[in-house]
Amino acid sequence: MDQLDDVKKDIQHPPHEEGWYKDAIVYSLYVDLFNDDFQGLEDKLDYLSKLGVNCLWLLPILDSPGKDAGFDIKDYRSIRPDLLGLDPG
Protein backbone atom coordinates (compact mmCIF):
# COMPACT_ATOMS: atom_id res chain seq x y z
CA MET A 1 0.00 0.00 0.00
CA ASP A 2 1.44 3.38 -0.94
CA GLN A 3 1.01 6.77 0.71
CA LEU A 4 -1.89 7.77 -1.57
CA ASP A 5 -3.82 4.65 -0.60
CA ASP A 6 -3.31 5.54 3.08
CA VAL A 7 -4.72 9.02 2.50
CA LYS A 8 -7.70 7.70 0.52
CA LYS A 9 -8.47 5.25 3.32
CA ASP A 10 -8.62 8.09 5.86
CA ILE A 11 -10.94 10.34 3.83
CA GLN A 12 -14.49 10.29 5.15
CA HIS A 13 -17.19 10.71 2.52
CA PRO A 14 -20.80 11.48 3.41
CA PRO A 15 -23.28 8.82 2.35
CA HIS A 16 -24.25 9.21 -1.29
CA GLU A 17 -27.92 10.00 -1.67
CA GLU A 18 -28.96 8.98 -5.12
CA GLY A 19 -31.48 11.34 -6.65
CA TRP A 20 -30.95 14.12 -4.05
CA TYR A 21 -31.44 16.66 -6.83
CA LYS A 22 -35.06 15.60 -7.35
CA ASP A 23 -36.07 17.36 -4.13
CA ALA A 24 -33.52 20.17 -4.35
CA ILE A 25 -34.68 23.77 -4.24
CA VAL A 26 -31.78 25.39 -6.10
CA TYR A 27 -31.11 29.12 -5.91
CA SER A 28 -28.56 30.36 -8.41
CA LEU A 29 -26.86 33.67 -7.69
CA TYR A 30 -23.94 35.97 -8.31
CA VAL A 31 -22.53 36.48 -4.80
CA ASP A 32 -21.48 40.09 -5.44
CA LEU A 33 -24.86 41.09 -6.89
CA PHE A 34 -26.83 39.22 -4.23
CA ASN A 35 -25.23 40.74 -1.12
CA ASP A 36 -21.71 41.99 -1.95
CA ASP A 37 -19.42 39.14 -0.79
CA PHE A 38 -19.35 35.78 1.01
CA GLN A 39 -19.96 37.46 4.37
CA GLY A 40 -23.04 39.12 2.89
CA LEU A 41 -24.20 35.77 1.51
CA GLU A 42 -23.69 34.15 4.91
CA ASP A 43 -25.81 36.91 6.46
CA LYS A 44 -28.69 35.90 4.14
CA LEU A 45 -28.56 32.11 4.64
CA ASP A 46 -31.43 32.11 7.16
CA TYR A 47 -33.53 34.13 4.69
CA LEU A 48 -32.80 31.66 1.88
CA SER A 49 -33.57 28.73 4.17
CA LYS A 50 -36.96 30.25 5.03
CA LEU A 51 -37.67 30.38 1.29
CA GLY A 52 -37.06 26.62 1.21
CA VAL A 53 -33.71 26.83 -0.57
CA ASN A 54 -31.50 23.83 0.19
CA CYS A 55 -28.93 24.11 -2.60
CA LEU A 56 -26.93 27.15 -3.75
CA TRP A 57 -25.45 27.41 -7.22
CA LEU A 58 -22.83 30.15 -6.99
CA LEU A 59 -22.09 31.77 -10.32
CA PRO A 60 -18.51 32.69 -11.13
CA ILE A 61 -16.55 32.79 -7.88
CA LEU A 62 -13.10 31.85 -9.21
CA ASP A 63 -10.40 34.40 -9.98
CA SER A 64 -10.98 35.90 -13.40
CA PRO A 65 -9.79 38.81 -15.55
CA GLY A 66 -13.48 39.74 -15.79
CA LYS A 67 -13.78 39.91 -19.57
CA ASP A 68 -16.61 37.37 -19.77
CA ALA A 69 -18.79 38.09 -16.71
CA GLY A 70 -16.39 36.03 -14.58
CA PHE A 71 -16.66 32.88 -16.67
CA ASP A 72 -13.14 33.42 -18.08
CA ILE A 73 -11.25 31.78 -15.21
CA LYS A 74 -7.69 32.94 -14.60
CA ASP A 75 -6.92 30.53 -11.77
CA TYR A 76 -9.29 27.69 -10.89
CA ARG A 77 -7.57 27.33 -7.50
CA SER A 78 -8.23 30.91 -6.40
CA ILE A 79 -11.43 32.61 -5.23
CA ARG A 80 -12.10 36.15 -6.46
CA PRO A 81 -10.57 38.47 -3.83
CA ASP A 82 -13.56 40.85 -3.88
CA LEU A 83 -15.85 38.02 -2.77
CA LEU A 84 -13.57 37.38 0.20
CA GLY A 85 -13.84 41.03 1.25
CA LEU A 86 -10.31 41.75 0.00
CA ASP A 87 -9.13 44.55 -2.28
CA PRO A 88 -8.99 43.01 -5.79
CA GLY A 89 -6.07 45.29 -6.72
CSV table of C-alpha atoms in Angstrom, one decimal:
chain,number,residue,atom,x,y,z
A,1,MET,CA,0.0,0.0,0.0
A,2,ASP,CA,1.4,3.4,-0.9
A,3,GLN,CA,1.0,6.8,0.7
A,4,LEU,CA,-1.9,7.8,-1.6
A,5,ASP,CA,-3.8,4.7,-0.6
A,6,ASP,CA,-3.3,5.5,3.1
A,7,VAL,CA,-4.7,9.0,2.5
A,8,LYS,CA,-7.7,7.7,0.5
A,9,LYS,CA,-8.5,5.2,3.3
A,10,ASP,CA,-8.6,8.1,5.9
A,11,ILE,CA,-10.9,10.3,3.8
A,12,GLN,CA,-14.5,10.3,5.1
A,13,HIS,CA,-17.2,10.7,2.5
A,14,PRO,CA,-20.8,11.5,3.4
A,15,PRO,CA,-23.3,8.8,2.3
A,16,HIS,CA,-24.3,9.2,-1.3
A,17,GLU,CA,-27.9,10.0,-1.7
A,18,GLU,CA,-29.0,9.0,-5.1
A,19,GLY,CA,-31.5,11.3,-6.7
A,20,TRP,CA,-31.0,14.1,-4.0
A,21,TYR,CA,-31.4,16.7,-6.8
A,22,LYS,CA,-35.1,15.6,-7.3
A,23,ASP,CA,-36.1,17.4,-4.1
A,24,ALA,CA,-33.5,20.2,-4.4
A,25,ILE,CA,-34.7,23.8,-4.2
A,26,VAL,CA,-31.8,25.4,-6.1
A,27,TYR,CA,-31.1,29.1,-5.9
A,28,SER,CA,-28.6,30.4,-8.4
A,29,LEU,CA,-26.9,33.7,-7.7
A,30,TYR,CA,-23.9,36.0,-8.3
A,31,VAL,CA,-22.5,36.5,-4.8
A,32,ASP,CA,-21.5,40.1,-5.4
A,33,LEU,CA,-24.9,41.1,-6.9
A,34,PHE,CA,-26.8,39.2,-4.2
A,35,ASN,CA,-25.2,40.7,-1.1
A,36,ASP,CA,-21.7,42.0,-2.0
A,37,ASP,CA,-19.4,39.1,-0.8
A,38,PHE,CA,-19.4,35.8,1.0
A,39,GLN,CA,-20.0,37.5,4.4
A,40,GLY,CA,-23.0,39.1,2.9
A,41,LEU,CA,-24.2,35.8,1.5
A,42,GLU,CA,-23.7,34.1,4.9
A,43,ASP,CA,-25.8,36.9,6.5
A,44,LYS,CA,-28.7,35.9,4.1
A,45,LEU,CA,-28.6,32.1,4.6
A,46,ASP,CA,-31.4,32.1,7.2
A,47,TYR,CA,-33.5,34.1,4.7
A,48,LEU,CA,-32.8,31.7,1.9
A,49,SER,CA,-33.6,28.7,4.2
A,50,LYS,CA,-37.0,30.3,5.0
A,51,LEU,CA,-37.7,30.4,1.3
A,52,GLY,CA,-37.1,26.6,1.2
A,53,VAL,CA,-33.7,26.8,-0.6
A,54,ASN,CA,-31.5,23.8,0.2
A,55,CYS,CA,-28.9,24.1,-2.6
A,56,LEU,CA,-26.9,27.1,-3.8
A,57,TRP,CA,-25.4,27.4,-7.2
A,58,LEU,CA,-22.8,30.2,-7.0
A,59,LEU,CA,-22.1,31.8,-10.3
A,60,PRO,CA,-18.5,32.7,-11.1
A,61,ILE,CA,-16.5,32.8,-7.9
A,62,LEU,CA,-13.1,31.9,-9.2
A,63,ASP,CA,-10.4,34.4,-10.0
A,64,SER,CA,-11.0,35.9,-13.4
A,65,PRO,CA,-9.8,38.8,-15.6
A,66,GLY,CA,-13.5,39.7,-15.8
A,67,LYS,CA,-13.8,39.9,-19.6
A,68,ASP,CA,-16.6,37.4,-19.8
A,69,ALA,CA,-18.8,38.1,-16.7
A,70,GLY,CA,-16.4,36.0,-14.6
A,71,PHE,CA,-16.7,32.9,-16.7
A,72,ASP,CA,-13.1,33.4,-18.1
A,73,ILE,CA,-11.3,31.8,-15.2
A,74,LYS,CA,-7.7,32.9,-14.6
A,75,ASP,CA,-6.9,30.5,-11.8
A,76,TYR,CA,-9.3,27.7,-10.9
A,77,ARG,CA,-7.6,27.3,-7.5
A,78,SER,CA,-8.2,30.9,-6.4
A,79,ILE,CA,-11.4,32.6,-5.2
A,80,ARG,CA,-12.1,36.2,-6.5
A,81,PRO,CA,-10.6,38.5,-3.8
A,82,ASP,CA,-13.6,40.9,-3.9
A,83,LEU,CA,-15.9,38.0,-2.8
A,84,LEU,CA,-13.6,37.4,0.2
A,85,GLY,CA,-13.8,41.0,1.3
A,86,LEU,CA,-10.3,41.8,0.0
A,87,ASP,CA,-9.1,44.5,-2.3
A,88,PRO,CA,-9.0,43.0,-5.8
A,89,GLY,CA,-6.1,45.3,-6.7
